[in-house]
PDB file of C-alpha atoms in Angstrom:
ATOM      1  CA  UNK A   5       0.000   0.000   0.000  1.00 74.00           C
ATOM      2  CA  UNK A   6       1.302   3.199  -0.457  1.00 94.00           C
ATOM      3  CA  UNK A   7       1.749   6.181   1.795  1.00 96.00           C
ATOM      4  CA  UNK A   8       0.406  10.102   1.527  1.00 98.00           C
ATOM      5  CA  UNK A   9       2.859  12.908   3.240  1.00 98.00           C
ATOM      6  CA  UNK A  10       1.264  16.241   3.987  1.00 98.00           C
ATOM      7  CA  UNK A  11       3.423  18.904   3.731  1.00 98.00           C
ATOM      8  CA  UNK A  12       1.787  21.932   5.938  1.00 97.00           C
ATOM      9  CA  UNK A  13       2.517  25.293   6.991  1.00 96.00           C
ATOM     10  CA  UNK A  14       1.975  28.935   6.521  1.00 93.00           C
ATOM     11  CA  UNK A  15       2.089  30.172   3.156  1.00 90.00           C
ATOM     12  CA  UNK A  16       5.439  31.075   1.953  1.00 89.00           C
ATOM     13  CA  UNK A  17       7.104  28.860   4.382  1.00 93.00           C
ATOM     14  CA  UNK A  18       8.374  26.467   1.779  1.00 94.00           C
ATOM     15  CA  UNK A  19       6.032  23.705   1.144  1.00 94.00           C
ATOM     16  CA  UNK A  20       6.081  23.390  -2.618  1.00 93.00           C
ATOM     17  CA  UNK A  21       9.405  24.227  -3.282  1.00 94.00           C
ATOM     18  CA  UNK A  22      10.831  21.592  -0.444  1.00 97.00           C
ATOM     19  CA  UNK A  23       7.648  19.181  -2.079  1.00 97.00           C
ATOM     20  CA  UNK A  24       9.368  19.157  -5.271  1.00 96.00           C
ATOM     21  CA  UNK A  25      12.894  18.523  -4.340  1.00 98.00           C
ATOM     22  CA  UNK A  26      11.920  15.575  -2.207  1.00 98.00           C
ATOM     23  CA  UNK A  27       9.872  14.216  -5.213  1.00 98.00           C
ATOM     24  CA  UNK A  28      13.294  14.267  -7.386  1.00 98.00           C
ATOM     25  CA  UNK A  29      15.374  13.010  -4.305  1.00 97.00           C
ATOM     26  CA  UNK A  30      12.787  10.200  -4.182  1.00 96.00           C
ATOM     27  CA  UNK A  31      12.831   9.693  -7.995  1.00 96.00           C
ATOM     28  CA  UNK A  32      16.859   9.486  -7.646  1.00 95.00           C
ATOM     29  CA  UNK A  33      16.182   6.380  -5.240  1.00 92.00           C
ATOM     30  CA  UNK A  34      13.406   4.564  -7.178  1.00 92.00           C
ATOM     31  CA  UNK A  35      10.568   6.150  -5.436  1.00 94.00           C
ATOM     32  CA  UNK A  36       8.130   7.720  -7.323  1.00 95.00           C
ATOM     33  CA  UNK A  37       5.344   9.908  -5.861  1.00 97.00           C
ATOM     34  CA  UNK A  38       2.482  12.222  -7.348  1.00 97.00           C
ATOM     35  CA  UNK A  39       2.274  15.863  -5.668  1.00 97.00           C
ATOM     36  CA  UNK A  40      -0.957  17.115  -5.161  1.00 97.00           C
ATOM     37  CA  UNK A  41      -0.921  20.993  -5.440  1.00 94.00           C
ATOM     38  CA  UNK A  42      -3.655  22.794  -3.583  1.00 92.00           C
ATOM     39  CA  UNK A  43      -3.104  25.819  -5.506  1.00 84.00           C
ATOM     40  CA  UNK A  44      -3.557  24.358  -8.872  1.00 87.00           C
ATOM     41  CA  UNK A  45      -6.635  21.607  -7.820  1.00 90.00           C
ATOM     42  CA  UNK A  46      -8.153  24.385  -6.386  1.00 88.00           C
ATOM     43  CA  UNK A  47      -8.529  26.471  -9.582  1.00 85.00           C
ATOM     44  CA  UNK A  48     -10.641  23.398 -10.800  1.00 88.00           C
ATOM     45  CA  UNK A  49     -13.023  23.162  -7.616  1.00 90.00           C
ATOM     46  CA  UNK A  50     -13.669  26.719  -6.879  1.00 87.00           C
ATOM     47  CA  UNK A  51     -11.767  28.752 -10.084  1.00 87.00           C
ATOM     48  CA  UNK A  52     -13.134  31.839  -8.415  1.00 86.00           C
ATOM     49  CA  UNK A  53     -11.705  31.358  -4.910  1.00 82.00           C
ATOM     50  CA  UNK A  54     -13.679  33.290  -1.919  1.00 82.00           C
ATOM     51  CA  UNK A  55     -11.075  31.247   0.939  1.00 82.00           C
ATOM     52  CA  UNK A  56     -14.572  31.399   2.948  1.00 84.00           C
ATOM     53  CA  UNK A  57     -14.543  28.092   5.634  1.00 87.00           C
ATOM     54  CA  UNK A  58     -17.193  26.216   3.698  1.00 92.00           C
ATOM     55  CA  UNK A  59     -15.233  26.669   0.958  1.00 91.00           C
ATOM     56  CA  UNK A  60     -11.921  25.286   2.492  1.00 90.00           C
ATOM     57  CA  UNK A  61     -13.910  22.668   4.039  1.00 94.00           C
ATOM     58  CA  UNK A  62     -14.865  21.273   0.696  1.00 94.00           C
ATOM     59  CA  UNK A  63     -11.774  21.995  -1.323  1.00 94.00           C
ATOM     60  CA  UNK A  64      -9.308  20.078   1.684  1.00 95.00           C
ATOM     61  CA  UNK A  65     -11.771  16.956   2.036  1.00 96.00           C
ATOM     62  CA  UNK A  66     -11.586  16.989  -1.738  1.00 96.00           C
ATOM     63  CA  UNK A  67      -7.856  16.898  -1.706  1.00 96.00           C
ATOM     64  CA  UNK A  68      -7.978  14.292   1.146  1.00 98.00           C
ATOM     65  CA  UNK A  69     -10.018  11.978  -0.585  1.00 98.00           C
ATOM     66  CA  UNK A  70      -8.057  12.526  -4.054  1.00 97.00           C
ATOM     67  CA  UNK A  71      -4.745  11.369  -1.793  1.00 98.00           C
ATOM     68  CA  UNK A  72      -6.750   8.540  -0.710  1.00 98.00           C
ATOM     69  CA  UNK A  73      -7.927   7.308  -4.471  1.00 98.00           C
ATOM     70  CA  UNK A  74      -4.590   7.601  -5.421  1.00 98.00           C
ATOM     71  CA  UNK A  75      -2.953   5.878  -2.787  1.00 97.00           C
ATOM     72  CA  UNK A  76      -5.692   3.080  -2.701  1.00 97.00           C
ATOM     73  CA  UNK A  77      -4.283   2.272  -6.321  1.00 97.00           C
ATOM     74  CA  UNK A  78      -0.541   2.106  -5.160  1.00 96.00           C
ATOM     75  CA  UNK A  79       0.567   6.347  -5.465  1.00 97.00           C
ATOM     76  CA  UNK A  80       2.137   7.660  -3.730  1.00 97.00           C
ATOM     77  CA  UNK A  81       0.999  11.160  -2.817  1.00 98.00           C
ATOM     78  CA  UNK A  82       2.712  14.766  -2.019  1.00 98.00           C
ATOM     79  CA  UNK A  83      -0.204  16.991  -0.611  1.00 98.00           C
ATOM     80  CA  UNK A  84       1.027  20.159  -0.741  1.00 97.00           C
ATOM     81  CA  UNK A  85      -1.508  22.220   1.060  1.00 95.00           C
ATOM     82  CA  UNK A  86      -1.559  25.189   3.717  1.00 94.00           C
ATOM     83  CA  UNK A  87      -4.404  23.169   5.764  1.00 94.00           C
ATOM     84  CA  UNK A  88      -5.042  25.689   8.247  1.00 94.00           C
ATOM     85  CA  UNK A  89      -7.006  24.106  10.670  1.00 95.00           C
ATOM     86  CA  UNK A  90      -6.310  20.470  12.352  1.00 97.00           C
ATOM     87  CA  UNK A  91      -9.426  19.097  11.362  1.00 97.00           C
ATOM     88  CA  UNK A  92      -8.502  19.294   7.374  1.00 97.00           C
ATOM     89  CA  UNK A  93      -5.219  17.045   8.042  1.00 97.00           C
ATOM     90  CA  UNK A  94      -7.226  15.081  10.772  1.00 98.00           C
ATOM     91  CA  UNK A  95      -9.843  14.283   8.573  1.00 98.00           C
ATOM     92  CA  UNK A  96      -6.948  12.820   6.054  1.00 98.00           C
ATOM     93  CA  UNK A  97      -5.961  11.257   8.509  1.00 98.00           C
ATOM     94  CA  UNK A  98      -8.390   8.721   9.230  1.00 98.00           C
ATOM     95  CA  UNK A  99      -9.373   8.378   5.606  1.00 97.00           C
ATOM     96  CA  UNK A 100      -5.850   7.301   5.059  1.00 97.00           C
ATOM     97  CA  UNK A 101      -4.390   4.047   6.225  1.00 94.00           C
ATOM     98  CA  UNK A 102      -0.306   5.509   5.706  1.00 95.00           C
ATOM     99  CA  UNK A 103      -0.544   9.216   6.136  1.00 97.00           C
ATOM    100  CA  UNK A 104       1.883  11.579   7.706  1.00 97.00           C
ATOM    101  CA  UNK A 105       2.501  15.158   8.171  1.00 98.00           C
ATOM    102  CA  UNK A 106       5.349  17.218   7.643  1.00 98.00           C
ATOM    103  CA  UNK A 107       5.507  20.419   9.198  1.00 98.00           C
ATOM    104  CA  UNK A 108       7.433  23.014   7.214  1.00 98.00           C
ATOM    105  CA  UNK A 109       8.144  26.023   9.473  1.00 97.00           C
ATOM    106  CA  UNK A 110       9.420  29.495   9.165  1.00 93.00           C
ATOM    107  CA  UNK A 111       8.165  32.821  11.056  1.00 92.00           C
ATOM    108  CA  UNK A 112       5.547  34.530   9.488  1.00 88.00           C
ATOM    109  CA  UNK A 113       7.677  37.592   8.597  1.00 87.00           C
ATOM    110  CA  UNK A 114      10.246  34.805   6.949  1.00 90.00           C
ATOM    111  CA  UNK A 115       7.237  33.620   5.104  1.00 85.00           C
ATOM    112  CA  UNK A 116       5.773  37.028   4.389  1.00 86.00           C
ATOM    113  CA  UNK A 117       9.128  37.919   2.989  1.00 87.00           C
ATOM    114  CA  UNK A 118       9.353  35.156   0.595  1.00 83.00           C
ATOM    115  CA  UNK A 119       5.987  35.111  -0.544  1.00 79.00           C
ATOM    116  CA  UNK A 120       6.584  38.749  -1.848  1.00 73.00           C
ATOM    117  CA  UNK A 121       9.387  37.183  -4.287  1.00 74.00           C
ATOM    118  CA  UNK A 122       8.199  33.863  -5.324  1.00 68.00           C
ATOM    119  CA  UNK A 123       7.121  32.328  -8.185  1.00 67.00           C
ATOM    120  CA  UNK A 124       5.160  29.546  -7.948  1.00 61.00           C
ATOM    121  CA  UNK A 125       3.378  28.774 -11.003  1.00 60.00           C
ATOM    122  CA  UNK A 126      -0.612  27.782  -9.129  1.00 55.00           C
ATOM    123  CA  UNK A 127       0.024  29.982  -5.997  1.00 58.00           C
ATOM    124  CA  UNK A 128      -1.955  33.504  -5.665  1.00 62.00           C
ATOM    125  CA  UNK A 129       0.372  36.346  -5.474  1.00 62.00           C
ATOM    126  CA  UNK A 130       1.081  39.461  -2.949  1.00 60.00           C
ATOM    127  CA  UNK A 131      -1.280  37.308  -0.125  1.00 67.00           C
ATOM    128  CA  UNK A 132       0.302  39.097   2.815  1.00 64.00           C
ATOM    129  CA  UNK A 133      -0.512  42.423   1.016  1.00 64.00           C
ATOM    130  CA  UNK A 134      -3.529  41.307   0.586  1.00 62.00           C
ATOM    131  CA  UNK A 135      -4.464  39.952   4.362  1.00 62.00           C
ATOM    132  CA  UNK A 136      -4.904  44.589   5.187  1.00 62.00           C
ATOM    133  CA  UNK A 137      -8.116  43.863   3.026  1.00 60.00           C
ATOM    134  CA  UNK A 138     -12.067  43.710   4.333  1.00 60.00           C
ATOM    135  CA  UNK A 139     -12.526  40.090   3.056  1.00 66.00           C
ATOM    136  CA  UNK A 140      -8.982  38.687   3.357  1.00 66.00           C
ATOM    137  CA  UNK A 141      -8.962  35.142   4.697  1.00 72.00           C
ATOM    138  CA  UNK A 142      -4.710  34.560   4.881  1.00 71.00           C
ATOM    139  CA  UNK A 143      -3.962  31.982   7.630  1.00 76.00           C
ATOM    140  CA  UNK A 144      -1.265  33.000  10.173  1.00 70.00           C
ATOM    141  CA  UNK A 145      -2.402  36.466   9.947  1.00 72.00           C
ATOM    142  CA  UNK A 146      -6.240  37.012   9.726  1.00 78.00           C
ATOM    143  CA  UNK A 147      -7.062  33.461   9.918  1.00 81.00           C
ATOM    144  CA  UNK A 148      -5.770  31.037  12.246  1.00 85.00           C
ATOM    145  CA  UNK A 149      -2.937  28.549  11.577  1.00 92.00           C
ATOM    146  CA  UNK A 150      -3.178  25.444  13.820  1.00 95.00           C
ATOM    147  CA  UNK A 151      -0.224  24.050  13.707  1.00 96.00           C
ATOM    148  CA  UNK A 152       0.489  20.127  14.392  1.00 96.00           C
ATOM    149  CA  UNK A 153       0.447  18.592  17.609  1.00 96.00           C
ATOM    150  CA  UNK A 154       2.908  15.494  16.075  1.00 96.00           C
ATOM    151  CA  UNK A 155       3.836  15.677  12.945  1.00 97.00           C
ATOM    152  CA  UNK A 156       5.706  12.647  12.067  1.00 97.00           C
ATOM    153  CA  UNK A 157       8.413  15.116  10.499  1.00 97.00           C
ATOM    154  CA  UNK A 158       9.033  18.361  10.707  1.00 98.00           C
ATOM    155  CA  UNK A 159      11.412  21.041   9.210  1.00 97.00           C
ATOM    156  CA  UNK A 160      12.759  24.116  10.317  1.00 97.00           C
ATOM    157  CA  UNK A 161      13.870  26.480   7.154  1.00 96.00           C
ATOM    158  CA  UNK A 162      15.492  28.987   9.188  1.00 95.00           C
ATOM    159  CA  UNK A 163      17.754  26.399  10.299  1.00 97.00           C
ATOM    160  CA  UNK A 164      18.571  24.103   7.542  1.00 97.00           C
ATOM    161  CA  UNK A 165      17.972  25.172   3.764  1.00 96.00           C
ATOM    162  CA  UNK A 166      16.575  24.028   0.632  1.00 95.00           C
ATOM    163  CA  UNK A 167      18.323  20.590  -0.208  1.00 98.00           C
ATOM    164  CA  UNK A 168      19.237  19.573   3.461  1.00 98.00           C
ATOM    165  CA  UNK A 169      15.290  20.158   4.252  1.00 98.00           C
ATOM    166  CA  UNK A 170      14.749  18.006   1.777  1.00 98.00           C
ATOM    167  CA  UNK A 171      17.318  15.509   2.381  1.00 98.00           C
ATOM    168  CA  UNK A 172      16.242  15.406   5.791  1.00 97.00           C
ATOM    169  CA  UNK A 173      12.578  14.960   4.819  1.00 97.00           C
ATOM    170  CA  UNK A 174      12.944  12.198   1.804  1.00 96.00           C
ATOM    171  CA  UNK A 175      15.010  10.392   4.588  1.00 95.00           C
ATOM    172  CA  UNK A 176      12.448  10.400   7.097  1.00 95.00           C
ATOM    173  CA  UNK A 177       9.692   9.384   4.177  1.00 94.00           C
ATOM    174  CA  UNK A 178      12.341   6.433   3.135  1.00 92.00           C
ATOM    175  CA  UNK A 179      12.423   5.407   7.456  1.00 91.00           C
ATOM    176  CA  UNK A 180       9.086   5.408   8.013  1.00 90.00           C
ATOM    177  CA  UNK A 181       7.853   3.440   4.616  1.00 84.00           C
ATOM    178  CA  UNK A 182      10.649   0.971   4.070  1.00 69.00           C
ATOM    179  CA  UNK A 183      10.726  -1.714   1.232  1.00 53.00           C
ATOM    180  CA  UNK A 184      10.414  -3.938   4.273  1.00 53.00           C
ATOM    181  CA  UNK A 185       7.126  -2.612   5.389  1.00 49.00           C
ATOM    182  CA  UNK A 186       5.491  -0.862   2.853  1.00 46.00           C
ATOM    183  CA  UNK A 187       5.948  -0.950  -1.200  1.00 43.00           C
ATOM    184  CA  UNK A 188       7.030   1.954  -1.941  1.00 41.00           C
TER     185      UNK A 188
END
């Protein structure tokens, strides 16, 4: 069976960019896995976002349950999703027999600093700018971020960067689903 990592944190703080080099560190060992991008399956479910709470509701139990399909037929999945709130991941949690989250953290000005110069292909732009407005909805600063109680791995990018984050994390994946006790 295979396994589905969620990588969570605030926006900005990492998560796709550290996603995709674990995918290729995997792929260099034989592993392959499928990221799910929140940011880019969103613009199918709701192409009009309004970031209200229903709407989150639906669009994370949608991603959930699209790492659980996939997984169910042997993929393995890369969520790479902000998941404010406990419940989304919780929910994946129980819907999925080999899930685990990894934590990606950096302050919110560290995050609000690289979020004004990157360019991710699926993710909205100028967010933080955008949390001074009436309707914003940006978790860490007018919505709450819960963060995890125990994620099975988590990663500090003010401390290590880019490839030992990801080193680090495809290591951890590679520990916890082994050839021994999982296919991979």
């Amino acid at each position: 069976m295979a396994w589905v990592m969620w990588f969570t944190g605030l926006p900005g703080c990492g998560k796709t960019t550290i996603a995709e080099r674990v995918s290729a560190i995997l792929s260099e060992k034989g592993v392959r896995a499928r990221i799910l991008q929140l940011d880019e399956i969103r613009r199918a479910i709701t192409p009009e976002p309004k970031y209200t709470e229903d709407e989150r509701d639906i669009v994370y139990a949608s991603l959930a349950y699209m790492g659980k399909l996939l997984a169910d037929e042997g993929v393995n999945v890369i969520i790479d999703a902000t998941a404010n709130r406990r419940r989304y991941r919780d929910f994946a949690r129980k819907l999925i027999a080999n899930f685990a989250e990894v934590f990606i953290q950096a302050p919110l000005s560290v995050c609000m600093q690289r979020e004004s110069k990157r360019k991710a292909k699926f993710s909205p732009k100028n967010i933080y700018k955008k949390a001074a407005g009436e309707k914003a909805a940006v978790p860490g600063v007018n919505v709450a971020y819960e963060e995890p109680l125990a994620p099975e791995i988590a990663i500090d990018t003010t401390r290590m960067n880019l490839e030992e984050s990801a080193r680090y994390t495809a290591d951890r994946i590679m520990a916890l689903y082994n050839p021994g006790n999982i296919k991979i």
